[in-house]
Short mmCIF file of C-alpha atoms and ligand atoms in Angstrom, two decimals:
data_model
loop_
_atom_site.label_atom_id
_atom_site.label_comp_id
_atom_site.label_asym_id
_atom_site.label_seq_id
_atom_site.Cartn_x
_atom_site.Cartn_y
_atom_site.Cartn_z
CA MET A 1 -6.99 15.26 -263.37
CA ILE A 2 -6.35 14.06 -259.86
CA VAL A 3 -2.78 13.03 -259.06
CA VAL A 4 -2.46 10.68 -256.09
CA GLY A 5 0.98 11.05 -254.50
CA GLY A 6 3.32 14.01 -254.33
CA GLY A 7 6.72 12.35 -254.52
CA ILE A 8 9.11 13.27 -257.35
CA ILE A 9 7.02 11.20 -259.77
CA GLY A 10 3.58 12.63 -258.93
CA LEU A 11 4.94 16.18 -258.77
CA ALA A 12 6.91 15.97 -262.01
CA CYS A 13 3.86 14.53 -263.82
CA ALA A 14 1.55 17.14 -262.29
CA TRP A 15 3.85 19.93 -263.52
CA ARG A 16 4.07 18.57 -267.04
CA LEU A 17 0.30 18.03 -267.16
CA ALA A 18 -0.39 21.54 -265.93
CA GLN A 19 1.97 22.87 -268.63
CA LYS A 20 -0.15 20.98 -271.15
CA GLY A 21 -3.26 22.81 -269.96
CA VAL A 22 -4.71 20.06 -267.77
CA ASP A 23 -6.42 21.15 -264.50
CA VAL A 24 -4.65 19.21 -261.79
CA THR A 25 -5.38 18.56 -258.13
CA LEU A 26 -2.68 16.64 -256.28
CA PHE A 27 -3.31 14.78 -253.01
CA ASP A 28 -0.61 13.58 -250.67
CA ALA A 29 -1.13 11.48 -247.57
CA ALA A 30 1.55 13.53 -245.79
CA ALA A 31 3.69 16.42 -247.07
CA THR A 32 4.80 16.36 -250.70
CA GLY A 33 8.36 15.05 -251.16
CA SER A 34 8.51 13.45 -247.72
CA GLU A 35 8.89 9.77 -248.54
CA ALA A 36 11.25 7.89 -250.92
CA SER A 37 11.94 11.11 -252.82
CA TRP A 38 13.14 12.73 -249.58
CA ALA A 39 15.25 9.67 -248.68
CA GLY A 40 16.93 9.19 -252.08
CA ALA A 41 20.64 9.84 -252.44
CA GLY A 42 20.17 11.58 -255.79
CA MET A 43 22.54 9.70 -258.04
CA LEU A 44 21.67 10.07 -261.70
CA ALA A 45 23.89 7.23 -262.64
CA PRO A 46 23.09 4.73 -265.39
CA GLY A 47 26.76 3.77 -265.20
CA GLY A 48 26.11 2.23 -261.80
CA GLU A 49 22.62 0.93 -262.41
CA VAL A 50 22.49 -0.49 -265.92
CA GLU A 51 23.95 -3.94 -266.38
CA GLU A 52 21.91 -5.15 -269.36
CA ASP A 53 20.47 -3.70 -272.54
CA THR A 54 16.87 -3.69 -271.37
CA PRO A 55 13.97 -1.23 -271.61
CA HIS A 56 14.96 -0.07 -268.13
CA GLY A 57 18.52 0.61 -269.24
CA ARG A 58 17.34 2.55 -272.25
CA MET A 59 14.85 4.54 -270.13
CA ALA A 60 17.69 5.37 -267.67
CA THR A 61 19.99 6.74 -270.37
CA ALA A 62 17.12 8.66 -272.01
CA SER A 63 16.18 10.23 -268.68
CA LEU A 64 19.76 11.15 -267.81
CA GLY A 65 19.86 13.00 -271.13
CA LEU A 66 16.82 15.05 -270.12
CA TRP A 67 18.19 16.11 -266.70
CA PRO A 68 20.28 19.19 -267.66
CA GLU A 69 17.36 20.86 -269.40
CA PHE A 70 14.85 19.63 -266.80
CA VAL A 71 16.80 21.13 -263.94
CA GLU A 72 17.38 24.42 -265.81
CA GLU A 73 13.69 24.74 -266.65
CA LEU A 74 12.70 23.84 -263.09
CA ARG A 75 15.04 26.39 -261.49
CA GLU A 76 13.49 29.03 -263.70
CA ALA A 77 9.92 27.91 -263.15
CA SER A 78 10.28 27.75 -259.37
CA GLY A 79 13.01 30.18 -258.34
CA VAL A 80 14.34 27.37 -256.11
CA ALA A 81 18.08 26.62 -256.12
CA ILE A 82 18.90 23.00 -257.02
CA ASP A 83 22.23 21.36 -256.33
CA TYR A 84 22.80 19.42 -259.58
CA ARG A 85 26.23 18.47 -260.85
CA ALA A 86 27.40 16.36 -263.78
CA CYS A 87 30.18 15.18 -261.49
CA GLY A 88 30.90 11.78 -263.04
CA ALA A 89 31.49 8.59 -261.11
CA VAL A 90 34.38 6.30 -260.30
CA GLU A 91 33.63 2.61 -259.87
CA VAL A 92 36.28 0.43 -258.29
CA ALA A 93 37.04 -3.30 -258.41
CA LEU A 94 38.87 -4.65 -255.40
CA THR A 95 39.60 -8.18 -256.66
CA GLU A 96 40.68 -9.68 -259.98
CA ALA A 97 37.25 -11.21 -260.44
CA GLU A 98 35.58 -7.85 -259.86
CA ALA A 99 37.97 -6.24 -262.34
CA VAL A 100 36.91 -8.74 -265.03
CA ALA A 101 33.21 -8.11 -264.24
CA LEU A 102 33.76 -4.32 -264.39
CA GLU A 103 35.38 -4.57 -267.84
CA GLU A 104 32.57 -6.80 -269.11
CA LYS A 105 29.94 -4.44 -267.82
CA ALA A 106 31.67 -1.46 -269.38
CA ALA A 107 31.85 -3.20 -272.76
CA LEU A 108 28.11 -3.91 -272.68
CA GLN A 109 27.32 -0.39 -271.52
CA ALA A 110 29.45 1.12 -274.29
CA GLY A 111 27.08 -0.53 -276.79
CA MET A 112 24.24 1.40 -275.11
CA GLY A 113 26.03 4.72 -275.23
CA ILE A 114 27.15 4.72 -271.58
CA ARG A 115 30.69 6.01 -271.75
CA SER A 116 33.45 5.01 -269.35
CA GLU A 117 37.22 4.85 -269.36
CA ALA A 118 39.84 2.99 -267.30
CA CYS A 119 41.35 5.11 -264.55
CA SER A 120 43.40 4.44 -261.44
CA ARG A 121 42.36 4.60 -257.81
CA GLU A 122 44.58 3.91 -254.82
CA GLY A 123 43.88 0.52 -253.28
CA ALA A 124 41.79 -0.72 -256.23
CA VAL A 125 42.73 -3.53 -258.59
CA ALA A 126 40.92 -1.65 -261.39
CA ALA A 127 38.68 1.39 -261.73
CA ARG A 128 36.59 3.11 -264.34
CA PHE A 129 35.51 6.70 -264.71
CA TYR A 130 31.94 7.36 -265.93
CA PRO A 131 31.95 10.97 -267.13
CA ASP A 132 28.20 11.28 -267.71
CA ASP A 133 26.90 10.09 -264.31
CA ALA A 134 25.57 13.02 -262.28
CA MET A 135 23.95 13.86 -258.93
CA VAL A 136 21.15 16.08 -257.68
CA ASN A 137 19.69 16.92 -254.31
CA PRO A 138 16.23 15.29 -254.49
CA ARG A 139 14.88 17.31 -251.57
CA GLU A 140 15.52 20.47 -253.52
CA VAL A 141 14.03 18.97 -256.65
CA THR A 142 10.73 18.15 -254.92
CA ALA A 143 10.64 21.57 -253.26
CA ALA A 144 11.16 23.16 -256.67
CA LEU A 145 8.58 20.92 -258.34
CA ARG A 146 6.03 21.80 -255.66
CA GLU A 147 6.58 25.50 -256.25
CA ALA A 148 6.50 25.10 -260.05
CA CYS A 149 3.21 23.15 -259.71
CA VAL A 150 1.67 25.92 -257.57
CA ARG A 151 2.81 28.58 -260.08
CA TRP A 152 1.19 26.55 -262.88
CA GLY A 153 -2.11 26.40 -260.99
CA VAL A 154 -1.95 22.86 -259.55
CA GLU A 155 -4.04 22.62 -256.40
CA ILE A 156 -2.00 20.77 -253.80
CA ARG A 157 -3.80 19.08 -250.92
CA GLU A 158 -1.43 17.67 -248.35
CA GLN A 159 -2.18 15.56 -245.24
CA GLU A 160 -5.21 14.27 -247.17
CA PRO A 161 -4.78 10.56 -247.97
CA VAL A 162 -6.76 9.10 -250.85
CA ARG A 163 -8.83 6.19 -249.54
CA GLU A 164 -10.27 4.96 -252.81
CA ILE A 165 -10.23 5.69 -256.54
CA LEU A 166 -13.77 5.81 -257.92
CA ALA A 167 -14.83 3.29 -260.57
CA LEU A 168 -13.28 4.00 -264.00
CA GLY A 169 -11.24 6.82 -262.49
CA ARG A 170 -14.03 9.36 -262.14
CA GLY A 171 -12.48 10.83 -259.03
CA VAL A 172 -11.40 9.82 -255.53
CA TRP A 173 -12.59 9.47 -251.96
CA THR A 174 -10.15 11.00 -249.53
CA THR A 175 -10.30 11.13 -245.72
CA LEU A 176 -12.12 14.45 -246.12
CA GLY A 177 -14.63 13.74 -248.87
CA ARG A 178 -15.43 12.81 -252.43
CA TYR A 179 -13.82 14.60 -255.41
CA ALA A 180 -15.12 14.02 -258.91
CA ASP A 181 -12.74 14.53 -261.85
CA LYS A 182 -12.09 13.46 -265.44
CA GLY A 183 -9.30 11.08 -264.53
CA VAL A 184 -6.81 9.90 -261.90
CA LEU A 185 -3.04 9.43 -262.06
CA LEU A 186 -1.87 7.03 -259.42
CA ALA A 187 1.71 7.88 -258.38
CA ALA A 188 1.82 6.88 -254.71
CA GLY A 189 5.19 5.13 -254.77
CA ALA A 190 5.36 1.98 -252.68
CA TRP A 191 1.74 2.44 -251.60
CA SER A 192 0.31 2.54 -255.14
CA SER A 193 -1.18 -0.89 -255.70
CA ARG A 194 -3.15 -0.67 -252.48
CA LEU A 195 -5.31 1.93 -254.22
CA TRP A 196 -6.03 0.09 -257.47
CA PRO A 197 -6.53 -3.61 -256.88
CA GLY A 198 -5.44 -5.55 -259.92
CA ALA A 199 -2.56 -3.21 -260.70
CA ARG A 200 0.99 -4.63 -260.63
CA GLU A 201 1.84 -5.03 -256.97
CA SER A 202 4.06 -2.34 -255.46
CA ARG A 203 6.02 -3.10 -252.32
CA PRO A 204 8.47 -1.21 -250.07
CA VAL A 205 12.17 -2.03 -250.28
CA ARG A 206 13.77 -0.20 -247.41
CA GLY A 207 17.17 1.43 -247.69
CA HIS A 208 19.32 3.18 -245.04
CA LEU A 209 21.66 6.08 -245.69
CA VAL A 210 23.96 8.17 -243.49
CA SER A 211 25.64 11.51 -244.07
CA TYR A 212 28.84 13.10 -242.82
CA ARG A 213 29.89 16.74 -242.69
CA GLU A 214 33.00 17.06 -244.85
CA LYS A 215 34.94 19.88 -246.45
CA PRO A 216 33.16 20.91 -249.71
CA GLY A 217 34.94 19.35 -252.69
CA ALA A 218 36.49 16.55 -250.68
CA LEU A 219 34.94 13.98 -253.02
CA GLY A 220 34.89 15.18 -256.64
CA THR A 221 32.93 12.32 -258.17
CA ILE A 222 30.47 9.67 -257.03
CA LEU A 223 32.55 6.76 -255.72
CA ARG A 224 31.09 3.27 -255.78
CA HIS A 225 31.87 -0.37 -255.23
CA ASN A 226 29.20 -3.03 -255.58
CA GLY A 227 26.25 -1.93 -253.42
CA THR A 228 28.18 0.80 -251.60
CA TYR A 229 28.39 4.38 -252.80
CA LEU A 230 29.51 7.80 -251.67
CA LEU A 231 28.54 11.15 -253.11
CA GLN A 232 28.96 14.71 -251.88
CA ARG A 233 26.61 17.65 -252.10
CA THR A 234 28.12 21.01 -253.06
CA ASN A 235 27.61 22.18 -249.43
CA GLY A 236 29.98 19.45 -248.26
CA MET A 237 27.43 16.92 -246.96
CA LEU A 238 28.78 13.51 -247.88
CA ILE A 239 26.19 10.74 -248.25
CA ALA A 240 26.92 7.01 -247.89
CA GLY A 241 24.62 4.15 -248.83
CA THR A 242 22.96 1.77 -248.81
CA THR A 243 21.05 -1.34 -247.79
CA THR A 244 18.31 -3.37 -249.46
CA GLU A 245 15.82 -4.63 -246.89
CA HIS A 246 12.42 -6.27 -247.07
CA ALA A 247 10.98 -4.94 -243.82
CA GLY A 248 7.52 -3.79 -244.82
CA PHE A 249 6.65 -0.18 -243.98
CA ASP A 250 8.72 -0.23 -240.75
CA ARG A 251 10.26 3.22 -240.35
CA ALA A 252 12.37 2.37 -237.32
CA LEU A 253 16.07 3.01 -237.89
CA ASP A 254 17.99 -0.26 -237.82
CA GLU A 255 21.27 0.24 -236.01
CA GLY A 256 22.69 -2.93 -237.60
CA ALA A 257 21.97 -1.63 -241.10
CA ILE A 258 23.47 1.74 -240.23
CA ALA A 259 26.63 0.13 -238.82
CA ASP A 260 26.91 -1.94 -242.03
CA VAL A 261 26.64 1.14 -244.24
CA ARG A 262 29.25 2.94 -242.11
CA ARG A 263 31.66 0.01 -242.21
CA ARG A 264 31.44 -0.26 -246.01
CA ALA A 265 31.70 3.51 -246.48
CA GLU A 266 34.86 3.61 -244.33
CA GLY A 267 36.30 0.76 -246.45
CA LEU A 268 35.76 2.87 -249.58
CA LEU A 269 36.96 6.16 -248.07
CA PRO A 270 39.21 5.52 -245.05
CA ALA A 271 39.06 9.24 -244.10
CA LEU A 272 35.54 8.52 -242.77
CA ALA A 273 36.85 6.08 -240.15
CA GLY A 274 35.78 7.10 -236.67
CA GLN A 275 33.59 9.97 -237.88
CA GLU A 276 30.05 10.13 -236.51
CA PRO A 277 27.35 10.60 -239.16
CA VAL A 278 25.42 13.85 -238.78
CA GLU A 279 22.24 12.34 -240.18
CA ARG A 280 20.96 8.79 -240.62
CA TRP A 281 17.66 7.86 -242.26
CA ASN A 282 15.76 5.32 -244.29
CA GLY A 283 13.07 5.24 -246.94
CA PHE A 284 10.90 2.92 -248.96
CA ARG A 285 11.88 2.36 -252.56
CA PRO A 286 8.78 1.47 -254.59
CA GLY A 287 9.55 -2.04 -255.81
CA VAL A 288 7.59 -3.94 -258.44
CA ASP A 289 8.12 -7.17 -260.37
CA GLY A 290 9.70 -6.62 -263.73
CA ASP A 291 12.32 -4.48 -265.28
CA VAL A 292 10.56 -1.16 -265.83
CA PRO A 293 8.26 1.01 -263.72
CA VAL A 294 4.53 0.85 -264.36
CA ILE A 295 3.66 3.75 -266.69
CA GLU A 296 0.41 3.08 -268.46
CA ARG A 297 -3.31 3.67 -268.73
CA VAL A 298 -5.63 1.03 -267.29
CA PRO A 299 -7.54 -0.05 -270.38
CA GLY A 300 -11.16 1.11 -270.52
CA THR A 301 -10.74 3.59 -267.67
CA GLN A 302 -9.57 7.12 -266.96
CA VAL A 303 -6.89 5.79 -264.58
CA TRP A 304 -3.21 6.18 -265.36
CA LEU A 305 -0.43 4.54 -263.36
CA ALA A 306 3.10 5.83 -262.73
CA TYR A 307 4.94 3.97 -259.99
CA GLY A 308 7.48 1.25 -259.25
CA HIS A 309 10.65 3.22 -259.93
CA TYR A 310 12.50 1.21 -257.28
CA ARG A 311 16.16 2.38 -257.01
CA ASN A 312 16.00 4.94 -259.86
CA GLY A 313 12.98 7.17 -259.39
CA ILE A 314 15.05 10.34 -259.12
CA LEU A 315 16.97 9.47 -262.30
CA LEU A 316 13.78 8.42 -264.14
CA ALA A 317 11.54 11.35 -263.11
CA PRO A 318 12.00 13.56 -266.24
CA GLU A 319 11.39 10.71 -268.67
CA THR A 320 8.43 9.41 -266.63
CA ALA A 321 6.81 12.84 -266.64
CA ARG A 322 7.42 13.16 -270.37
CA ARG A 323 5.79 9.78 -271.01
CA VAL A 324 2.79 10.49 -268.77
CA ALA A 325 2.20 13.88 -270.37
CA ALA A 326 2.24 12.17 -273.76
CA LEU A 327 -0.25 9.51 -272.58
CA VAL A 328 -2.80 11.78 -270.90
CA PRO A 329 -4.94 13.79 -273.30
CA GLY A 330 -5.02 17.60 -272.92
CA GLU A 331 -8.21 19.36 -271.85
CA ARG A 332 -9.44 19.84 -275.39
CA GLU A 333 -8.34 16.42 -276.67
CA GLU A 334 -10.65 13.40 -276.81
CA THR A 335 -10.58 11.13 -273.75
CA SER A 336 -11.77 8.03 -275.49
CA GLY A 337 -11.72 4.54 -274.02
CA VAL A 338 -14.21 4.87 -271.18
CA SER A 339 -17.40 2.93 -271.50
C1 LIG B 1 17.72 4.90 -249.47
C2 LIG B 1 17.30 5.25 -250.86
C3 LIG B 1 18.24 5.73 -251.78
C4 LIG B 1 17.85 6.05 -253.08
N1 LIG B 1 18.79 6.59 -253.95
C5 LIG B 1 18.39 6.90 -255.22
C6 LIG B 1 19.34 7.50 -256.11
O1 LIG B 1 20.46 7.76 -255.75
N2 LIG B 1 18.90 7.78 -257.38
C7 LIG B 1 17.63 7.49 -257.80
O2 LIG B 1 17.32 7.75 -258.96
N3 LIG B 1 16.72 6.97 -256.96
C8 LIG B 1 17.07 6.65 -255.68
N4 LIG B 1 16.18 6.10 -254.83
C9 LIG B 1 14.86 5.73 -255.34
C10 LIG B 1 13.94 6.94 -255.40
O3 LIG B 1 14.05 7.68 -254.22
C11 LIG B 1 12.51 6.49 -255.64
O4 LIG B 1 12.42 5.60 -256.74
C12 LIG B 1 11.58 7.69 -255.93
O5 LIG B 1 11.74 8.67 -254.93
C13 LIG B 1 10.14 7.26 -256.01
O6 LIG B 1 9.33 8.39 -256.10
P1 LIG B 1 7.77 8.31 -256.01
O7 LIG B 1 7.24 9.63 -256.21
O8 LIG B 1 7.27 7.18 -256.86
O9 LIG B 1 7.54 7.79 -254.50
P2 LIG B 1 7.52 8.59 -253.12
O10 LIG B 1 8.60 9.60 -253.09
O11 LIG B 1 7.54 7.56 -252.03
O12 LIG B 1 6.16 9.36 -253.14
C14 LIG B 1 4.94 8.70 -252.98
C15 LIG B 1 3.99 9.71 -252.32
O13 LIG B 1 2.68 9.15 -252.26
C16 LIG B 1 2.07 9.57 -251.08
N5 LIG B 1 1.00 8.64 -250.77
C17 LIG B 1 1.06 7.35 -250.34
N6 LIG B 1 -0.18 6.86 -250.13
C18 LIG B 1 -1.04 7.86 -250.45
C19 LIG B 1 -2.45 7.97 -250.45
N7 LIG B 1 -3.23 6.97 -250.05
N8 LIG B 1 -3.02 9.16 -250.80
C20 LIG B 1 -2.25 10.19 -251.18
N9 LIG B 1 -0.88 10.12 -251.20
C21 LIG B 1 -0.29 8.98 -250.85
C22 LIG B 1 3.22 9.51 -250.05
O14 LIG B 1 2.92 10.33 -248.95
C23 LIG B 1 4.38 10.04 -250.90
O15 LIG B 1 4.58 11.42 -250.76
C24 LIG B 1 16.51 5.84 -253.51
C25 LIG B 1 15.57 5.41 -252.55
C26 LIG B 1 15.95 5.13 -251.25
C27 LIG B 1 14.90 4.69 -250.28
#
């Protein structure tokens, strides 16, 4: 099986497929884990993301439930340390109208098993604590996944973009040559639909983040208000986000977007006022139309699709990999459906 794309989705799927006995070669146009999965903040937070009882909401809660075991297994399989904490999240309402909306959302979420309880926060009209929301450092996760893949025999070919997927998924053309295989899994994030015309369109939705150096433990939980959030790595790095921009694949840092993130972050945590961020960056969320990512086999072919995780690809990675491994037959299973 050829996996196209070595972000968190392609790597997690490659690892699970290799564990199932599938021979996997993974191609990445650049270095693995260097795009959206490098840029992501790493919130594993259905409490902040799920506002309706939809397939996406249910996938989010299912995937959150897989994370503790996933991270434990991955640490062991790779030997790489991963900063993962079930730290919880506090969401604040700053107006009466926001307080009503927060209560309504919490009531709906409770019906889906997303727990929260009222709490107090200085300066807020209302606040809720979400005990199950968590965070992880996605850069460590992709480094660990890469190592786990290598240990499970996955061949990783970086700086080798796939140019074309062969008819019916019988292999790929890359910039260096033609590779025949039994099937192809397309997991190239925002770039995916370029490689399989007819697939649901993927498009980049740019987001900017900044980080500040803070005393470790300064922020116990994720803190969020509408589209603004703060979270802190165990090493003290405090991350603030974010923006939602339709700017194509333009990687240039937008000083206006960064100033906006800083202003909102300082509003949420006044201690940040006047502090210069130590890092600022952006990345391309893989957006698609519809509620859920594309995770399916293209009928009548040996092509599988796994992309379009938009704002939640870190959260959804374990469940995506589980679903893909269930869809793709093992080496000794029948691969029916190709004419
Ligand atoms: C600012 C920001 C904040 C975010 N915060 C969170 C968060 O807190 N929690 C959360 O769950 N999610 C978050 N996300 C979303 C999450 O990062 C993404 O949904 C996830 O990383 C998508 O993973 P992916 O593997 O599909 O894509 P990517 O990580 O983009 O990987 C795609 C890979 O495909 C490769 N590729 C592209 N074209 C080709 C080709 N032709 N041939 C071979 N390889 C190719 C690329 O080089 C890349 O490595 C955030 C995203 C951004 C941008």
